[in-house]
């Protein structure tokens, strides 16, 4: 039984990962930002422990890890998206999306580090996006953060491999979660039609890939597209 910590675990892809790791018999903790009722309900359903902590805050993340103790598998899933022309984006939004999507991973991996090094073992799975691979118009900041997640994954895999820690990444395509709630249904339908497997993804499609990479003993530094073939 491993100790697993999933960031952004209260809903969407993170909640699917929490369900999967709980079903596999692990001791699971998850961080969430605001939605306490949803988090409590998932904790009751799965037996996982919910902790309210903003991943962009080093102090909040360190306090959360102090509650959890040593982690074997860390899933850096928490993320936010923002759309619109980059030229119209307020500086505060640019800073916020980098603070959550990129600095959040820096905070969480660093908080897990002493436990990893003590055991000379550990597994990190980061969550990027296909837009981090190919870029999306009107999602420049989001694409840039997700490109950074891919670069961090590869660099950390090289840096931490000698210490027994693997670092891999999933790059989801269109996954039907709250993050897609503001996308026009016609656009979602177009995206579905452009996807070779003929459907948009589910949170569990991504959770399946996260669990695979978390346990794949000779795989590190890899980016696994979970996008139904939309980006190949
Ligand atoms: P979601 O909006 O349904 O869930 C986001 C989760 O992140 C929530 O649990 C929320 O509490 C948490 N969160 C947000 N900001 C946080 C913060 N500052 N501190 C702690 N937790 C925070 O989104 P989702 O679709 O499940 O997305 C999960 C991840 O997958 C994100 O990194 C997202 O960028 C990525 N992703 C999603 C899609 C998609 O189509 N849904 C596609 C590609 C990548």
Coordinates of C-alpha atoms and ligand atoms in Angstrom, one line a residue:
X1 CA 0.0 0.0 0.0
X2 CA 1.4 3.4 -1.1
X3 CA 0.6 6.8 0.3
X4 CA -0.7 8.9 -2.6
X5 CA -1.3 12.6 -2.7
X6 CA -3.4 14.1 -5.5
X7 CA -3.6 17.9 -5.9
X8 CA -6.8 19.3 -7.2
X9 CA -8.6 16.1 -6.2
X10 CA -12.0 17.4 -5.4
X11 CA -13.5 17.1 -8.8
X12 CA -12.8 16.3 -12.5
X13 CA -9.6 14.5 -13.4
X14 CA -8.2 14.7 -9.8
X15 CA -11.4 13.1 -8.3
X16 CA -11.2 10.3 -10.9
X17 CA -7.6 9.7 -9.8
X18 CA -8.6 9.7 -6.1
X19 CA -11.2 7.1 -6.9
X20 CA -8.8 4.9 -8.8
X21 CA -6.0 5.0 -6.2
X22 CA -8.5 4.3 -3.4
X23 CA -9.9 1.3 -5.4
X24 CA -6.4 0.0 -5.7
X25 CA -6.1 -0.1 -2.0
X26 CA -3.8 2.9 -1.4
X27 CA -3.8 5.5 1.4
X28 CA -5.0 8.6 -0.5
X29 CA -4.9 12.3 0.4
X30 CA -6.1 15.1 -1.9
X31 CA -5.7 18.8 -1.9
X32 CA -8.4 21.2 -3.1
X33 CA -8.8 24.9 -3.2
X34 CA -12.4 26.0 -2.3
X35 CA -15.2 23.5 -2.7
X36 CA -15.3 22.0 0.8
X37 CA -18.7 20.2 0.4
X38 CA -17.6 18.5 -2.8
X39 CA -14.3 17.5 -1.2
X40 CA -16.0 16.2 2.0
X41 CA -18.5 14.2 -0.1
X42 CA -15.6 12.5 -2.1
X43 CA -13.7 11.8 1.1
X44 CA -16.8 10.1 2.5
X45 CA -17.4 8.1 -0.7
X46 CA -13.8 6.9 -1.1
X47 CA -12.1 6.9 2.3
X48 CA -9.5 9.4 1.1
X49 CA -8.6 12.4 3.2
X50 CA -9.3 15.9 1.9
X51 CA -7.1 18.9 2.8
X52 CA -7.9 22.4 1.8
X53 CA -4.6 24.0 0.5
X54 CA -3.9 26.4 -2.3
X55 CA -1.0 24.9 -4.2
X56 CA 0.4 28.3 -5.1
X57 CA 1.1 29.0 -1.4
X58 CA 4.4 27.4 -0.2
X59 CA 3.3 27.7 3.4
X60 CA -0.1 26.1 2.7
X61 CA 1.5 23.2 0.8
X62 CA 4.1 22.6 3.5
X63 CA 1.4 22.5 6.2
X64 CA -0.6 20.0 4.1
X65 CA 2.5 17.7 3.7
X66 CA 3.2 18.0 7.4
X67 CA -0.3 16.5 7.9
X68 CA 0.3 13.7 5.4
X69 CA 3.9 12.7 6.1
X70 CA 6.0 10.9 3.6
X71 CA 4.4 10.4 0.1
X72 CA 5.1 7.6 -2.3
X73 CA 3.1 8.9 -5.3
X74 CA 2.5 12.5 -6.0
X75 CA 0.0 13.6 -8.7
X76 CA 0.4 17.2 -9.6
X77 CA -3.0 17.7 -11.2
X78 CA -4.3 21.1 -9.7
X79 CA -4.7 23.6 -12.5
X80 CA -6.7 26.5 -13.8
X81 CA -7.4 27.8 -17.3
X82 CA -8.0 31.3 -18.6
X83 CA -9.0 32.2 -22.1
X84 CA -8.8 35.4 -24.2
X85 CA -6.3 37.3 -26.3
X86 CA -2.9 37.5 -24.5
X87 CA -2.8 41.3 -25.3
X88 CA -6.0 41.7 -23.2
X89 CA -4.9 39.6 -20.3
X90 CA -4.3 41.5 -17.0
X91 CA -0.9 41.0 -15.5
X92 CA -2.5 39.7 -12.3
X93 CA -4.2 36.8 -14.3
X94 CA -0.9 36.0 -16.1
X95 CA 0.8 35.8 -12.6
X96 CA -2.0 33.8 -11.1
X97 CA -2.1 31.1 -13.8
X98 CA 1.7 30.6 -13.5
X99 CA 1.5 30.6 -9.7
X100 CA -1.1 27.7 -9.7
X101 CA -0.1 25.7 -12.7
X102 CA 3.7 25.9 -12.5
X103 CA 4.8 27.2 -9.1
X104 CA 2.2 24.8 -7.6
X105 CA 4.2 21.9 -8.9
X106 CA 7.5 23.5 -7.6
X107 CA 5.8 23.8 -4.1
X108 CA 4.4 20.2 -4.1
X109 CA 7.5 18.4 -5.4
X110 CA 9.7 20.3 -3.0
X111 CA 7.4 19.5 -0.1
X112 CA 7.5 15.8 -1.1
X113 CA 11.3 15.8 -1.6
X114 CA 12.6 14.9 1.9
X115 CA 10.3 11.8 2.0
X116 CA 11.4 10.7 -1.5
X117 CA 15.1 11.2 -0.6
X118 CA 14.8 9.4 2.7
X119 CA 13.4 6.3 0.9
X120 CA 15.4 6.8 -2.4
X121 CA 12.1 6.2 -4.1
X122 CA 9.1 8.0 -5.4
X123 CA 6.9 8.6 -8.3
X124 CA 5.5 12.0 -9.6
X125 CA 2.9 12.4 -12.3
X126 CA 2.3 15.9 -13.6
X127 CA -0.8 16.9 -15.6
X128 CA 0.0 19.1 -18.6
X129 CA -2.3 19.5 -21.6
X130 CA -2.2 18.9 -25.4
X131 CA -2.1 22.7 -25.6
X132 CA 1.2 22.6 -23.8
X133 CA 2.5 20.4 -26.7
X134 CA 1.0 22.4 -29.7
X135 CA -0.3 25.7 -28.3
X136 CA -3.9 27.0 -28.5
X137 CA -5.0 30.4 -29.8
X138 CA -6.6 32.5 -27.1
X139 CA -5.0 30.2 -24.5
X140 CA -1.4 31.5 -24.7
X141 CA -0.9 31.8 -20.9
X142 CA -2.5 28.4 -20.3
X143 CA -0.4 26.8 -23.1
X144 CA 2.8 28.4 -21.8
X145 CA 2.1 27.0 -18.3
X146 CA 1.4 23.5 -19.6
X147 CA 4.6 23.7 -21.8
X148 CA 6.5 24.6 -18.7
X149 CA 5.0 21.5 -17.0
X150 CA 6.4 19.3 -19.7
X151 CA 9.8 20.9 -19.5
X152 CA 9.8 20.6 -15.7
X153 CA 8.8 16.9 -16.0
X154 CA 11.7 16.1 -18.3
X155 CA 14.3 18.1 -16.3
X156 CA 13.1 16.7 -13.0
X157 CA 13.2 13.1 -14.4
X158 CA 16.9 13.6 -15.1
X159 CA 17.6 15.4 -11.8
X160 CA 15.8 12.9 -9.6
X161 CA 16.3 9.6 -11.4
X162 CA 19.6 8.9 -9.6
X163 CA 17.7 9.3 -6.3
X164 CA 15.1 6.7 -7.3
X165 CA 12.4 9.1 -8.2
X166 CA 10.5 8.9 -11.5
X167 CA 8.7 11.9 -13.0
X168 CA 6.2 11.5 -15.8
X169 CA 3.4 13.6 -17.4
X170 CA 0.0 13.1 -18.9
X171 CA -1.1 15.6 -21.6
X172 CA -4.9 15.3 -21.8
X173 CA -7.0 16.4 -24.7
X174 CA -10.6 17.6 -24.4
X175 CA -11.9 16.1 -21.1
X176 CA -15.4 16.7 -20.0
X177 CA -15.0 18.4 -16.6
X178 CA -16.0 21.7 -15.1
X179 CA -13.0 23.2 -16.9
X180 CA -15.0 22.7 -20.2
X181 CA -18.2 24.1 -18.7
X182 CA -17.8 27.5 -20.5
X183 CA -17.0 26.0 -23.9
X184 CA -19.8 26.5 -26.4
X185 CA -21.5 23.1 -27.0
X186 CA -21.0 23.5 -30.8
X187 CA -17.3 23.9 -30.3
X188 CA -17.2 20.8 -28.1
X189 CA -19.1 19.0 -30.9
X190 CA -16.5 20.2 -33.4
X191 CA -13.7 19.0 -31.2
X192 CA -15.4 15.6 -30.8
X193 CA -15.7 15.3 -34.6
X194 CA -12.0 16.2 -35.1
X195 CA -11.0 13.5 -32.6
X196 CA -10.0 10.2 -34.3
X197 CA -11.7 8.0 -31.7
X198 CA -14.9 10.0 -32.1
X199 CA -15.5 11.2 -28.6
X200 CA -14.3 13.7 -26.0
X201 CA -12.5 12.2 -23.0
X202 CA -13.7 11.4 -19.5
X203 CA -11.9 12.1 -16.2
X204 CA -11.3 8.4 -15.8
X205 CA -9.6 8.1 -19.2
X206 CA -6.9 10.4 -17.7
X207 CA -6.9 8.8 -14.3
X208 CA -6.2 5.4 -15.9
X209 CA -3.1 6.9 -17.6
X210 CA -2.0 8.6 -14.4
X211 CA -2.2 5.3 -12.4
X212 CA -0.3 3.5 -15.2
X213 CA 2.6 6.0 -15.2
X214 CA 2.6 6.2 -11.4
X215 CA 3.4 2.5 -11.3
X216 CA 5.5 2.0 -14.5
X217 CA 8.8 1.1 -13.0
X218 CA 11.1 1.7 -16.0
X219 CA 9.4 4.8 -17.4
X220 CA 10.5 8.3 -16.6
X221 CA 10.6 11.7 -18.3
X222 CA 7.7 10.7 -20.6
X223 CA 4.7 12.7 -21.8
X224 CA 1.7 10.5 -22.5
X225 CA -1.0 12.1 -24.6
X226 CA -4.5 11.2 -23.5
X227 CA -6.4 12.8 -26.2
X228 CA -8.2 10.2 -28.4
X229 CA -5.6 10.9 -31.2
X230 CA -6.4 14.6 -31.5
X231 CA -2.7 15.4 -31.2
X232 CA -0.3 12.7 -32.4
Ligands
LIG1 P1 -11.5 21.1 -12.7 O1 -11.6 22.6 -12.8 O2 -12.6 20.2 -12.8 O3 -10.7 20.7 -11.4 C1 -9.6 21.5 -10.9 C2 -9.2 21.0 -9.6 O4 -8.0 21.8 -9.2 C3 -10.2 21.2 -8.5 O5 -10.1 20.2 -7.6 C4 -9.7 22.5 -7.8 O6 -10.0 22.5 -6.4 C5 -8.2 22.4 -8.0 N1 -7.5 23.6 -7.9 C6 -7.6 24.7 -8.7 N2 -6.8 25.7 -8.2 C7 -6.2 25.2 -7.1 C8 -5.2 25.7 -6.2 N3 -4.8 27.0 -6.3 N4 -4.8 25.0 -5.2 C9 -5.3 23.7 -5.0 N5 -6.2 23.1 -5.9 C10 -6.6 23.9 -6.9 O7 -10.4 20.7 -13.8 P2 -9.9 19.4 -14.6 O8 -10.5 19.5 -15.9 O9 -10.2 18.2 -13.7 O10 -8.4 19.7 -14.7 C11 -7.4 19.0 -13.9 C12 -6.1 19.2 -14.6 O11 -6.1 18.7 -15.9 C13 -5.7 20.7 -14.7 O12 -4.3 20.8 -14.5 C14 -6.0 21.0 -16.2 O13 -5.2 22.1 -16.7 C15 -5.7 19.7 -16.8 N6 -6.3 19.5 -18.1 C16 -7.7 19.5 -18.2 C17 -8.3 19.3 -19.5 C18 -9.8 19.3 -19.7 O14 -10.2 19.3 -20.9 N7 -10.6 19.2 -18.7 C19 -7.5 19.2 -20.6 C20 -6.1 19.2 -20.4 C21 -5.5 19.3 -19.2

